[in-house]
Amino acid sequence: MEYVSDELLGTFVPIVVYWLYSGLYSLLGGLEGYRLHSKKDEDEKNLVTKMEVVKGVILQQAVQAVVATILFAVTANDSETVVDQQASGLVLARQFIVAMVVLDTWQYFMHRYMHQNKFLYRHIHSQHHRLVVPYAFGALYNHPLEGLLLDTVGGAMAFLASGMSPRVSIFFFSFATVKTVDDHCGLWLPGNLFQTFFKNNSAYHDIHHQLYGTKYNFSQPFFVTWDRILGTYMPYELERRADGGFEARPTKDCNDE
């Protein structure tokens, strides 16, 4: 059997995981009793067609693949020195935690700045907010420049800062991909571990996609730490809609100013 390098797997496995996991959510999209918005709202409120979303995501993933290939090539010698460390669970845990913190920090401040800078929001970040009602395979639908700055550069920084090997990166970036898709899935499912163990989840991010929430809940994809520290955290309550499903509503003391 022909050998497939860790670098090649680290480049393309997260892409495959993205479409498989978002595809699973697409199949579950008809579960009206668990949706955060009705299917009607998804069809009527979103300002971009699903075909345009697919094209945008594929473009971003192509850029990510190119950058990942370059990054693995540049750090090839460094990755050879950490082979022995891969057997240590403690080292792996540290690498995951460092990568998560770095990615969260980078994305919070870049994401927030793209909202605060009117030029950047109007010409770049507003493309992602054409999805007023998020859905799974739209998670990486961004302006190409935003995709490069937030996701690709942020991922490269997390990889370098954590010192993880290409093999470990397969698992980390697949995990980060699943988490990002889950945050945009538009569903609140019982037993979903991401929604149980992470405060930054589909309901939390749904608040940000609504008009009243665009000044809040910038944190992504893992924790809500920076929102809490810097006063951009918007608490919410999940309520049952009369026509089925749930609605994430901000609490009364946190209305947009």
Tab-separated table of C-alpha atoms in Angstrom:
chain	number	residue	atom	x	y	z
A	1	MET	CA	0.000	0.000	0.000
A	2	GLU	CA	1.390	3.371	-0.988
A	3	TYR	CA	2.352	5.618	1.925
A	4	VAL	CA	0.347	8.797	2.424
A	5	SER	CA	2.279	11.476	4.287
A	6	ASP	CA	1.027	13.160	7.448
A	7	GLU	CA	1.448	16.488	5.667
A	8	LEU	CA	-0.908	15.444	2.890
A	9	LEU	CA	-3.438	14.103	5.390
A	10	GLY	CA	-3.127	17.248	7.493
A	11	THR	CA	-3.937	19.331	4.429
A	12	PHE	CA	-6.931	17.436	3.087
A	13	VAL	CA	-8.518	15.450	5.933
A	14	PRO	CA	-10.040	18.588	7.575
A	15	ILE	CA	-11.564	19.505	4.193
A	16	VAL	CA	-13.142	16.073	3.833
A	17	VAL	CA	-14.326	16.230	7.454
A	18	TYR	CA	-15.961	19.612	6.758
A	19	TRP	CA	-18.147	18.281	3.966
A	20	LEU	CA	-18.959	14.989	5.683
A	21	TYR	CA	-19.993	16.646	8.956
A	22	SER	CA	-21.892	19.502	7.333
A	23	GLY	CA	-23.523	16.968	5.037
A	24	LEU	CA	-24.781	15.071	8.070
A	25	TYR	CA	-26.323	18.280	9.415
A	26	SER	CA	-27.894	18.993	6.050
A	27	LEU	CA	-29.676	15.650	6.323
A	28	LEU	CA	-30.892	16.629	9.790
A	29	GLY	CA	-32.018	20.081	8.648
A	30	GLY	CA	-35.613	18.938	8.319
A	31	LEU	CA	-35.910	18.405	12.077
A	32	GLU	CA	-38.078	21.454	12.701
A	33	GLY	CA	-38.409	20.585	16.379
A	34	TYR	CA	-34.704	21.269	16.920
A	35	ARG	CA	-34.045	24.198	14.605
A	36	LEU	CA	-33.051	27.638	15.921
A	37	HIS	CA	-34.858	29.173	12.936
A	38	SER	CA	-37.557	27.749	10.728
A	39	LYS	CA	-36.719	26.430	7.281
A	40	LYS	CA	-38.871	29.234	5.896
A	41	ASP	CA	-36.695	31.835	7.622
A	42	GLU	CA	-33.563	30.157	6.269
A	43	ASP	CA	-34.896	30.383	2.733
A	44	GLU	CA	-36.268	33.929	2.992
A	45	LYS	CA	-33.831	35.817	5.237
A	46	ASN	CA	-30.498	34.686	3.846
A	47	LEU	CA	-29.051	36.996	1.220
A	48	VAL	CA	-26.955	34.479	-0.695
A	49	THR	CA	-27.801	31.304	-2.582
A	50	LYS	CA	-26.522	27.937	-1.387
A	51	MET	CA	-24.615	27.449	-4.631
A	52	GLU	CA	-22.745	30.714	-4.019
A	53	VAL	CA	-21.984	29.508	-0.489
A	54	VAL	CA	-20.572	26.216	-1.787
A	55	LYS	CA	-18.359	28.065	-4.289
A	56	GLY	CA	-17.132	30.458	-1.590
A	57	VAL	CA	-16.258	27.642	0.799
A	58	ILE	CA	-14.399	25.684	-1.884
A	59	LEU	CA	-12.359	28.791	-2.727
A	60	GLN	CA	-11.405	29.280	0.910
A	61	GLN	CA	-10.462	25.624	1.298
A	62	ALA	CA	-8.280	25.820	-1.832
A	63	VAL	CA	-6.377	28.744	-0.293
A	64	GLN	CA	-6.067	26.843	2.985
A	65	ALA	CA	-4.651	23.820	1.178
A	66	VAL	CA	-2.005	25.937	-0.562
A	67	VAL	CA	-0.968	27.663	2.687
A	68	ALA	CA	-0.905	24.344	4.563
A	69	THR	CA	1.326	22.807	1.890
A	70	ILE	CA	3.754	25.726	2.158
A	71	LEU	CA	3.665	25.671	5.962
A	72	PHE	CA	4.389	21.944	6.180
A	73	ALA	CA	7.248	22.323	3.687
A	74	VAL	CA	8.829	25.177	5.624
A	75	THR	CA	8.556	23.391	8.991
A	76	ALA	CA	9.457	19.907	7.727
A	77	ASN	CA	12.749	19.720	9.612
A	78	ASP	CA	11.202	21.034	12.823
A	79	SER	CA	8.433	18.407	12.788
A	80	GLU	CA	10.992	15.602	12.792
A	81	THR	CA	12.189	16.637	16.243
A	82	VAL	CA	8.818	16.084	17.931
A	83	VAL	CA	8.163	12.517	16.808
A	84	ASP	CA	9.106	11.083	20.189
A	85	GLN	CA	6.847	13.552	21.982
A	86	GLN	CA	3.765	12.262	20.226
A	87	ALA	CA	3.555	9.326	22.634
A	88	SER	CA	3.083	11.661	25.602
A	89	GLY	CA	-0.531	12.437	26.381
A	90	LEU	CA	0.550	15.425	28.458
A	91	VAL	CA	2.448	16.934	25.547
A	92	LEU	CA	-0.485	16.381	23.198
A	93	ALA	CA	-2.887	17.996	25.672
A	94	ARG	CA	-0.584	20.994	26.038
A	95	GLN	CA	-0.315	21.381	22.259
A	96	PHE	CA	-4.088	21.219	21.841
A	97	ILE	CA	-4.690	23.771	24.606
A	98	VAL	CA	-2.048	26.183	23.308
A	99	ALA	CA	-3.423	25.902	19.770
A	100	MET	CA	-6.996	26.477	20.974
A	101	VAL	CA	-6.015	29.563	22.987
A	102	VAL	CA	-3.958	31.047	20.144
A	103	LEU	CA	-6.696	30.443	17.572
A	104	ASP	CA	-9.388	31.839	19.887
A	105	THR	CA	-7.340	34.952	20.676
A	106	TRP	CA	-6.468	35.684	17.050
A	107	GLN	CA	-9.992	35.168	15.810
A	108	TYR	CA	-11.628	37.209	18.576
A	109	PHE	CA	-9.601	40.353	17.947
A	110	MET	CA	-9.617	40.059	14.151
A	111	HIS	CA	-13.344	39.262	14.106
A	112	ARG	CA	-14.174	42.143	16.435
A	113	TYR	CA	-12.044	44.580	14.441
A	114	MET	CA	-13.833	43.596	11.238
A	115	HIS	CA	-17.090	44.620	12.888
A	116	GLN	CA	-15.762	47.869	14.317
A	117	ASN	CA	-14.023	49.043	11.155
A	118	LYS	CA	-16.858	50.144	8.873
A	119	PHE	CA	-14.818	49.742	5.690
A	120	LEU	CA	-13.758	46.201	6.543
A	121	TYR	CA	-17.263	45.244	7.580
A	122	ARG	CA	-18.936	46.681	4.498
A	123	HIS	CA	-16.483	45.269	1.971
A	124	ILE	CA	-15.279	42.055	3.647
A	125	HIS	CA	-16.967	40.691	6.766
A	126	SER	CA	-20.530	41.489	5.713
A	127	GLN	CA	-20.245	38.638	3.203
A	128	HIS	CA	-20.372	36.104	6.061
A	129	HIS	CA	-23.354	37.903	7.581
A	130	ARG	CA	-25.376	37.402	4.429
A	131	LEU	CA	-26.214	34.195	6.277
A	132	VAL	CA	-28.647	35.709	8.753
A	133	VAL	CA	-29.812	32.172	9.457
A	134	PRO	CA	-26.606	30.087	9.641
A	135	TYR	CA	-26.418	26.529	8.393
A	136	ALA	CA	-23.666	23.928	8.609
A	137	PHE	CA	-21.925	24.061	5.237
A	138	GLY	CA	-21.941	27.863	5.358
A	139	ALA	CA	-19.541	27.862	8.321
A	140	LEU	CA	-16.559	28.817	6.137
A	141	TYR	CA	-18.458	31.087	3.781
A	142	ASN	CA	-16.396	34.279	3.980
A	143	HIS	CA	-14.784	36.871	1.805
A	144	PRO	CA	-11.521	35.295	0.539
A	145	LEU	CA	-9.437	37.888	2.388
A	146	GLU	CA	-11.278	37.216	5.638
A	147	GLY	CA	-10.858	33.484	5.168
A	148	LEU	CA	-7.135	34.012	4.717
A	149	LEU	CA	-6.713	36.349	7.704
A	150	LEU	CA	-9.043	34.767	10.256
A	151	ASP	CA	-8.953	31.067	9.515
A	152	THR	CA	-5.840	30.311	7.483
A	153	VAL	CA	-3.392	32.674	9.197
A	154	GLY	CA	-4.969	31.932	12.585
A	155	GLY	CA	-4.582	28.209	11.999
A	156	ALA	CA	-0.956	28.628	10.920
A	157	MET	CA	-0.207	30.643	14.072
A	158	ALA	CA	-1.849	27.977	16.252
A	159	PHE	CA	0.184	25.258	14.522
A	160	LEU	CA	3.479	27.104	14.969
A	161	ALA	CA	2.869	28.310	18.530
A	162	SER	CA	1.824	24.883	19.791
A	163	GLY	CA	4.750	23.041	18.209
A	164	MET	CA	2.472	20.236	17.066
A	165	SER	CA	3.581	17.786	14.394
A	166	PRO	CA	1.778	17.344	11.062
A	167	ARG	CA	0.270	14.142	12.438
A	168	VAL	CA	-1.176	15.905	15.472
A	169	SER	CA	-2.416	18.715	13.234
A	170	ILE	CA	-4.637	16.211	11.394
A	171	PHE	CA	-6.604	15.690	14.592
A	172	PHE	CA	-6.512	19.283	15.830
A	173	PHE	CA	-7.715	20.886	12.606
A	174	SER	CA	-10.312	18.185	12.067
A	175	PHE	CA	-11.571	18.909	15.588
A	176	ALA	CA	-11.569	22.669	14.956
A	177	THR	CA	-13.413	22.097	11.675
A	178	VAL	CA	-16.119	19.994	13.309
A	179	LYS	CA	-16.491	22.608	16.053
A	180	THR	CA	-16.874	25.451	13.550
A	181	VAL	CA	-19.450	23.541	11.516
A	182	ASP	CA	-21.339	22.693	14.695
A	183	ASP	CA	-21.458	26.360	15.718
A	184	HIS	CA	-23.179	27.211	12.443
A	185	CYS	CA	-25.458	24.171	12.202
A	186	GLY	CA	-28.622	26.059	13.194
A	187	LEU	CA	-29.820	23.164	15.360
A	188	TRP	CA	-30.038	22.560	19.092
A	189	LEU	CA	-29.829	18.804	19.479
A	190	PRO	CA	-30.134	16.851	22.739
A	191	GLY	CA	-26.950	15.025	23.632
A	192	ASN	CA	-24.728	17.144	21.392
A	193	LEU	CA	-21.411	17.176	23.298
A	194	PHE	CA	-20.242	20.422	21.718
A	195	GLN	CA	-23.374	22.205	22.888
A	196	THR	CA	-23.103	20.589	26.324
A	197	PHE	CA	-19.436	21.246	27.089
A	198	PHE	CA	-18.815	24.500	25.201
A	199	LYS	CA	-20.539	27.771	26.037
A	200	ASN	CA	-19.504	28.881	22.567
A	201	ASN	CA	-22.008	26.815	20.607
A	202	SER	CA	-24.686	27.064	17.920
A	203	ALA	CA	-27.075	29.137	20.054
A	204	TYR	CA	-24.285	31.456	21.234
A	205	HIS	CA	-23.113	32.124	17.690
A	206	ASP	CA	-26.666	32.432	16.397
A	207	ILE	CA	-27.075	35.486	18.646
A	208	HIS	CA	-24.136	37.112	16.865
A	209	HIS	CA	-25.702	36.546	13.444
A	210	GLN	CA	-28.861	38.463	14.386
A	211	LEU	CA	-29.073	42.240	13.931
A	212	TYR	CA	-29.266	42.898	17.674
A	213	GLY	CA	-26.193	40.748	18.344
A	214	THR	CA	-23.583	42.002	15.894
A	215	LYS	CA	-21.783	43.932	18.661
A	216	TYR	CA	-21.586	40.853	20.859
A	217	ASN	CA	-20.360	37.254	20.956
A	218	PHE	CA	-17.295	37.709	18.774
A	219	SER	CA	-15.509	34.723	20.314
A	220	GLN	CA	-14.910	31.706	18.093
A	221	PRO	CA	-14.507	28.805	17.800
A	222	PHE	CA	-13.933	27.336	21.282
A	223	PHE	CA	-14.360	29.534	24.348
A	224	VAL	CA	-16.223	32.698	25.390
A	225	THR	CA	-13.331	33.999	27.509
A	226	TRP	CA	-12.473	37.125	25.553
A	227	ASP	CA	-16.117	38.153	25.287
A	228	ARG	CA	-16.448	37.896	29.061
A	229	ILE	CA	-13.201	39.750	29.776
A	230	LEU	CA	-13.858	42.604	27.338
A	231	GLY	CA	-17.590	43.061	27.929
A	232	THR	CA	-18.915	41.734	24.617
A	233	TYR	CA	-20.617	38.678	26.071
A	234	MET	CA	-24.365	38.548	25.488
A	235	PRO	CA	-26.215	36.035	27.675
A	236	TYR	CA	-29.263	34.394	26.184
A	237	GLU	CA	-32.113	32.049	26.913
A	238	LEU	CA	-33.412	29.238	24.748
A	239	GLU	CA	-37.163	29.292	24.355
A	240	ARG	CA	-39.506	26.928	22.576
A	241	ARG	CA	-41.167	28.454	19.511
A	242	ALA	CA	-44.896	27.968	19.147
A	243	ASP	CA	-44.409	26.536	15.661
A	244	GLY	CA	-41.685	24.125	16.824
A	245	GLY	CA	-37.979	24.380	17.441
A	246	PHE	CA	-36.053	26.801	19.647
A	247	GLU	CA	-35.224	30.475	19.665
A	248	ALA	CA	-32.136	31.976	21.288
A	249	ARG	CA	-33.199	35.249	22.883
A	250	PRO	CA	-30.876	37.754	24.623
A	251	THR	CA	-31.705	38.453	28.234
A	252	LYS	CA	-33.496	41.751	28.914
A	253	ASP	CA	-30.482	43.512	30.464
A	254	CYS	CA	-28.313	43.038	27.391
A	255	ASN	CA	-30.112	44.854	24.603
A	256	ASP	CA	-28.074	46.384	21.807
A	257	GLU	CA	-27.384	50.054	22.352
